[in-house]
Amino acid sequence: DRLLGGINLAVRLSFGSLGDTTDLRSFAVLADPATRLILPDPEPPGSVQATAGNGVAAFDDPDAETALRTAALTAPHLAVTRMLYGAYLSREGFADDSIRELTAAREIDADDPQILYELGVAYALAGDHDRATDVLADAVRLDPEDRESWIRQGELALSEQRFDVAAEAFAKVKSLPGGAAGGGLGLARTYLAQARLDEALLETQAVLADMPGLYLAHYLDALIKYGQDDLDGAESAIRQVQRVVPDHIPSLYLMGAIKFRQGQLNQAEGSLLQYLSRDRSNESAAKLLAVIRAQKDDLDGTIEALTPYSQTSQDPQLLAMLGTAQLRQGAVSEATATLERAV
């Protein structure tokens, strides 16, 4: 009975409908990691220059840790040395140590908004969003023109789906000198998360009018146009991304979905294979690859696409797809086990 139930479920869930596999939300969640902190300039997080010990040391310098730690140990009474070392530690993932150093810096100079910003970032990276929000609120009270603190406030609110708060923070960034790109892209992401696609598109188009080479804006533009069923426009935007960042991983996934919806199955399969060779964690991409191969009557390829997830996935659609394919292949015992997990 359970096997029959599994087969019935497979009929409903598997190859007849893609469900969330090509839904806009799949790509909004995927979001390029770089967009988690969209800066109003091209400098990536962690490139801060710091005077420490033997001179100027960038955070990505192999000697940065030694120089910054030495400075903090030899001048523990200076807020700047504790702040810089704490900021370095937070970027490297040492949450407790970074918060300790940055808290010490705050105790030395409680009125420095840069210290509060770094402490807020450290709390955010540690997953303590409540404290991060409180500290960043203190930072913007001390310096209402601090773009970075407003951006981080917007990011935290967006991650918690507090869309009104996020929009307010990003609008503030947009109003500040040099904040048009960071604020505009933040607003675009906020509207995209709410499926307010027309408003999101206005924001990306405004940013691209001023900064036509900004690949993050083109990527968001592609997501929005995909959601509007403007597949040609989405593809054009992805091509712009790939001109700037040829190996932009999320774009490979989105291009695969675009090509699938355009009926270009071979190109869709190629894009998804490139994507999955770099990121195997996205089950939706694997499902889409399986659907493409099923439509090409490639039963072995369908099973190959889904098998890596057979023991770990909790997705009934994926398991039903795999079980159905296994049944068609004649692997009854494997199909039985898979379909039982699906139900």
XYZ file of C-alpha atoms in Angstrom:
343
model
C 0.000 0.000 0.000
C 2.801 2.404 0.830
C 4.469 1.693 -2.496
C 1.203 2.337 -4.349
C 0.785 5.522 -2.368
C 4.298 6.503 -3.292
C 3.627 5.885 -6.967
C 0.463 7.996 -6.811
C 2.367 10.773 -5.087
C 5.098 10.520 -7.701
C 2.551 10.983 -10.465
C 1.352 14.184 -8.799
C 4.717 15.585 -7.836
C 7.280 14.562 -10.364
C 7.603 15.323 -14.053
C 4.240 16.904 -14.720
C 4.998 20.176 -12.914
C 8.126 22.038 -11.983
C 6.562 23.664 -8.948
C 9.095 25.845 -7.152
C 11.968 24.662 -9.338
C 11.667 27.654 -11.652
C 9.782 29.919 -9.268
C 11.235 33.394 -8.803
C 11.696 32.720 -5.090
C 14.255 30.018 -5.836
C 16.545 32.645 -7.299
C 15.781 35.345 -4.749
C 16.872 32.960 -2.002
C 19.903 31.880 -4.002
C 21.104 35.510 -4.170
C 24.730 36.173 -4.896
C 26.633 36.175 -1.577
C 28.183 39.488 -2.563
C 24.759 41.127 -2.408
C 24.484 40.449 1.317
C 26.450 43.627 1.864
C 26.079 45.921 -1.131
C 28.543 48.750 -0.701
C 28.115 52.094 -2.475
C 31.609 51.727 -3.918
C 33.499 48.815 -5.521
C 35.544 47.971 -2.427
C 34.607 44.534 -1.077
C 34.137 43.847 2.646
C 37.424 43.168 4.383
C 39.611 45.428 2.270
C 39.925 48.066 4.993
C 43.414 49.502 5.328
C 44.787 49.641 8.836
C 47.859 51.237 10.380
C 49.231 48.557 12.647
C 52.657 47.488 13.857
C 54.877 47.471 10.794
C 52.845 49.957 8.770
C 49.824 49.771 6.533
C 48.333 46.261 6.392
C 45.329 45.290 4.288
C 43.013 42.734 5.848
C 43.793 40.279 3.067
C 47.548 40.575 3.586
C 49.043 37.276 4.843
C 50.764 39.178 7.664
C 47.653 41.128 8.664
C 46.725 38.925 11.610
C 50.164 39.158 13.196
C 50.419 42.906 12.666
C 46.949 43.681 13.979
C 47.224 41.344 16.962
C 50.623 42.780 17.872
C 49.224 46.302 17.709
C 46.276 45.377 19.938
C 48.552 43.690 22.483
C 51.163 46.441 22.577
C 48.623 49.281 22.707
C 45.538 47.819 24.393
C 44.536 51.276 25.655
C 43.992 52.555 22.091
C 40.490 52.045 20.765
C 41.653 52.001 17.155
C 44.002 49.050 17.621
C 41.340 46.992 19.394
C 38.775 47.948 16.746
C 40.962 46.986 13.792
C 41.960 43.662 15.305
C 38.355 42.932 16.228
C 37.167 43.811 12.726
C 39.765 41.485 11.248
C 38.698 38.651 13.544
C 35.032 39.099 12.650
C 35.817 38.885 8.924
C 37.786 35.691 9.586
C 34.906 34.084 11.469
C 36.223 34.265 15.051
C 32.978 35.620 16.478
C 33.646 35.479 20.222
C 37.153 36.919 19.959
C 36.054 39.688 17.617
C 33.176 40.728 19.873
C 35.540 40.756 22.869
C 37.993 43.065 21.098
C 35.318 45.364 19.709
C 33.530 45.580 23.042
C 36.841 46.588 24.606
C 37.238 49.262 21.931
C 33.748 50.554 22.675
C 34.533 50.771 26.385
C 37.549 52.929 25.540
C 35.647 55.188 23.123
C 31.881 54.828 23.271
C 31.282 57.724 20.877
C 33.116 56.391 17.828
C 30.492 55.323 15.246
C 33.068 53.252 13.366
C 33.607 51.068 16.419
C 29.857 50.633 16.793
C 29.537 49.770 13.115
C 32.215 47.079 13.381
C 30.657 45.708 16.566
C 27.267 45.592 14.839
C 28.801 43.717 11.909
C 30.461 41.269 14.307
C 27.163 40.572 16.056
C 25.452 40.142 12.680
C 28.095 37.707 11.447
C 27.722 35.819 14.719
C 23.975 35.539 14.120
C 22.945 37.808 17.004
C 20.680 40.090 15.016
C 18.996 41.714 18.013
C 22.253 43.029 19.439
C 23.479 43.943 15.968
C 20.348 46.022 15.383
C 20.717 47.806 18.731
C 24.402 48.619 18.198
C 23.869 49.830 14.648
C 21.015 52.046 15.844
C 23.500 53.620 18.279
C 25.951 54.091 15.399
C 23.505 56.029 13.245
C 22.410 58.139 16.218
C 26.038 59.194 16.617
C 26.497 59.704 12.887
C 23.235 59.930 10.903
C 25.258 60.195 7.681
C 27.020 56.823 8.158
C 26.067 54.948 5.000
C 27.600 51.635 6.033
C 25.624 51.455 9.266
C 22.384 52.237 7.451
C 23.195 49.574 4.841
C 23.841 46.970 7.507
C 20.617 47.943 9.286
C 18.761 47.445 6.027
C 20.425 44.078 5.460
C 19.457 42.826 8.895
C 15.862 43.978 8.489
C 15.655 42.386 5.032
C 17.001 39.075 6.352
C 14.203 39.099 8.937
C 11.552 40.125 6.379
C 10.943 43.440 8.114
C 10.462 45.029 4.732
C 9.259 48.456 5.859
C 12.306 48.887 8.094
C 14.629 47.680 5.334
C 13.109 50.040 2.780
C 13.431 52.971 5.185
C 17.099 52.196 5.822
C 17.959 51.778 2.141
C 16.050 54.936 1.236
C 18.178 56.775 3.778
C 21.337 55.350 2.179
C 20.091 56.466 -1.238
C 19.637 60.019 0.043
C 23.211 60.294 1.315
C 26.129 61.498 -0.804
C 27.591 58.537 -2.694
C 24.762 56.256 -1.607
C 22.688 56.075 -4.784
C 23.949 52.642 -5.863
C 23.972 50.965 -2.451
C 20.595 52.386 -1.505
C 19.037 51.704 -4.886
C 20.162 48.092 -4.993
C 19.037 47.591 -1.409
C 15.594 48.904 -2.300
C 15.524 46.697 -5.408
C 16.247 43.615 -3.302
C 13.609 44.632 -0.758
C 10.976 45.066 -3.461
C 12.074 41.835 -5.172
C 11.579 39.915 -1.931
C 8.008 41.276 -1.831
C 7.390 40.522 -5.524
C 6.977 44.256 -6.185
C 8.753 43.763 -9.470
C 7.920 46.985 -11.277
C 9.265 49.052 -8.371
C 12.340 46.851 -8.115
C 13.033 47.297 -11.823
C 12.861 51.082 -11.524
C 15.583 50.941 -8.874
C 17.962 48.715 -10.859
C 17.425 50.750 -14.012
C 18.233 53.962 -12.150
C 21.447 52.452 -10.785
C 22.476 51.126 -14.190
C 21.883 54.520 -15.782
C 24.654 55.898 -13.559
C 26.821 52.769 -13.256
C 26.299 50.607 -16.366
C 29.170 48.288 -15.449
C 27.880 47.316 -11.986
C 27.362 43.571 -12.287
C 25.250 43.261 -9.132
C 22.722 45.649 -10.638
C 22.598 43.590 -13.841
C 22.119 40.405 -11.809
C 19.205 41.870 -9.856
C 17.838 43.222 -13.122
C 17.917 39.687 -14.529
C 16.088 38.253 -11.515
C 13.386 40.886 -11.790
C 12.894 40.422 -15.528
C 12.769 36.652 -15.060
C 9.985 37.199 -12.556
C 8.186 39.380 -15.094
C 8.474 36.629 -17.746
C 10.760 38.850 -19.807
C 13.113 35.996 -20.623
C 14.986 37.797 -23.379
C 15.572 40.757 -21.090
C 16.720 38.478 -18.289
C 19.138 36.702 -20.616
C 20.528 40.010 -21.851
C 21.111 41.136 -18.248
C 22.867 37.862 -17.411
C 25.149 38.318 -20.412
C 26.116 41.699 -18.967
C 26.974 40.050 -15.654
C 29.106 37.426 -17.354
C 31.024 40.046 -19.318
C 32.206 41.521 -16.015
C 32.402 38.300 -13.963
C 32.687 35.376 -16.409
C 32.437 32.741 -13.670
C 29.516 34.293 -11.757
C 27.999 31.144 -10.270
C 24.382 32.213 -9.563
C 24.065 33.444 -13.143
C 24.692 29.918 -14.399
C 21.643 28.673 -12.487
C 19.429 31.511 -13.668
C 20.586 31.055 -17.271
C 19.697 27.372 -17.026
C 16.162 28.249 -15.962
C 15.843 30.861 -18.721
C 16.990 28.430 -21.400
C 14.636 25.752 -20.072
C 11.663 28.090 -20.303
C 12.760 29.065 -23.816
C 12.748 25.382 -24.788
C 16.508 25.263 -25.384
C 17.138 22.113 -23.392
C 20.751 21.450 -24.352
C 21.829 24.964 -23.402
C 19.816 24.750 -20.190
C 21.494 21.456 -19.296
C 24.941 22.875 -20.001
C 24.400 25.899 -17.745
C 23.059 23.772 -14.913
C 25.935 21.319 -15.147
C 28.372 24.212 -14.857
C 26.452 25.544 -11.880
C 26.205 22.229 -10.049
C 29.899 21.534 -10.604
C 30.502 24.565 -8.360
C 27.599 24.320 -5.929
C 26.032 20.941 -5.225
C 23.936 22.216 -2.325
C 21.030 23.583 -4.367
C 18.440 20.845 -4.748
C 16.185 23.002 -6.925
C 18.941 23.161 -9.540
C 19.283 19.381 -9.439
C 15.523 18.975 -9.881
C 15.528 21.286 -12.874
C 18.410 19.318 -14.410
C 16.464 16.097 -13.836
C 13.342 17.524 -15.492
C 15.384 18.586 -18.522
C 16.921 15.130 -18.856
C 13.530 13.470 -18.404
C 12.142 15.580 -21.239
C 15.083 14.406 -23.357
C 14.224 10.765 -22.463
C 17.585 10.442 -20.720
C 16.522 8.157 -17.877
C 20.047 7.371 -16.680
C 20.906 11.070 -16.648
C 17.746 11.864 -14.700
C 18.687 9.397 -11.990
C 22.285 10.610 -12.002
C 21.120 14.180 -11.365
C 19.040 13.233 -8.302
C 20.935 10.321 -6.725
C 23.438 12.507 -4.766
C 20.480 13.806 -2.744
C 18.669 10.495 -2.245
C 19.805 9.931 1.342
C 19.786 13.503 2.637
C 16.945 15.317 0.889
C 13.698 16.053 2.718
C 12.046 17.316 -0.471
C 9.132 15.015 -1.401
C 9.116 16.284 -4.989
C 12.771 15.413 -5.511
C 12.318 11.994 -3.947
C 9.166 11.326 -5.974
C 10.979 12.280 -9.170
C 13.861 9.964 -8.332
C 11.579 7.108 -7.306
C 9.579 7.419 -10.511
C 12.739 7.320 -12.587
C 14.015 4.301 -10.667
C 10.726 2.484 -11.304
C 10.960 3.219 -15.013
C 14.470 1.801 -14.972
C 13.224 -1.367 -13.280
C 15.065 -0.792 -10.001
C 12.056 -1.752 -7.879
C 13.781 -2.112 -4.491
C 15.555 1.238 -4.806
C 12.336 2.883 -6.001
C 10.384 1.434 -3.077
C 12.831 2.842 -0.542
C 12.904 6.240 -2.246
C 9.137 6.550 -2.598
C 8.587 5.509 1.013
C 10.770 8.444 2.020
C 8.758 10.726 -0.276
C 5.535 9.974 1.576
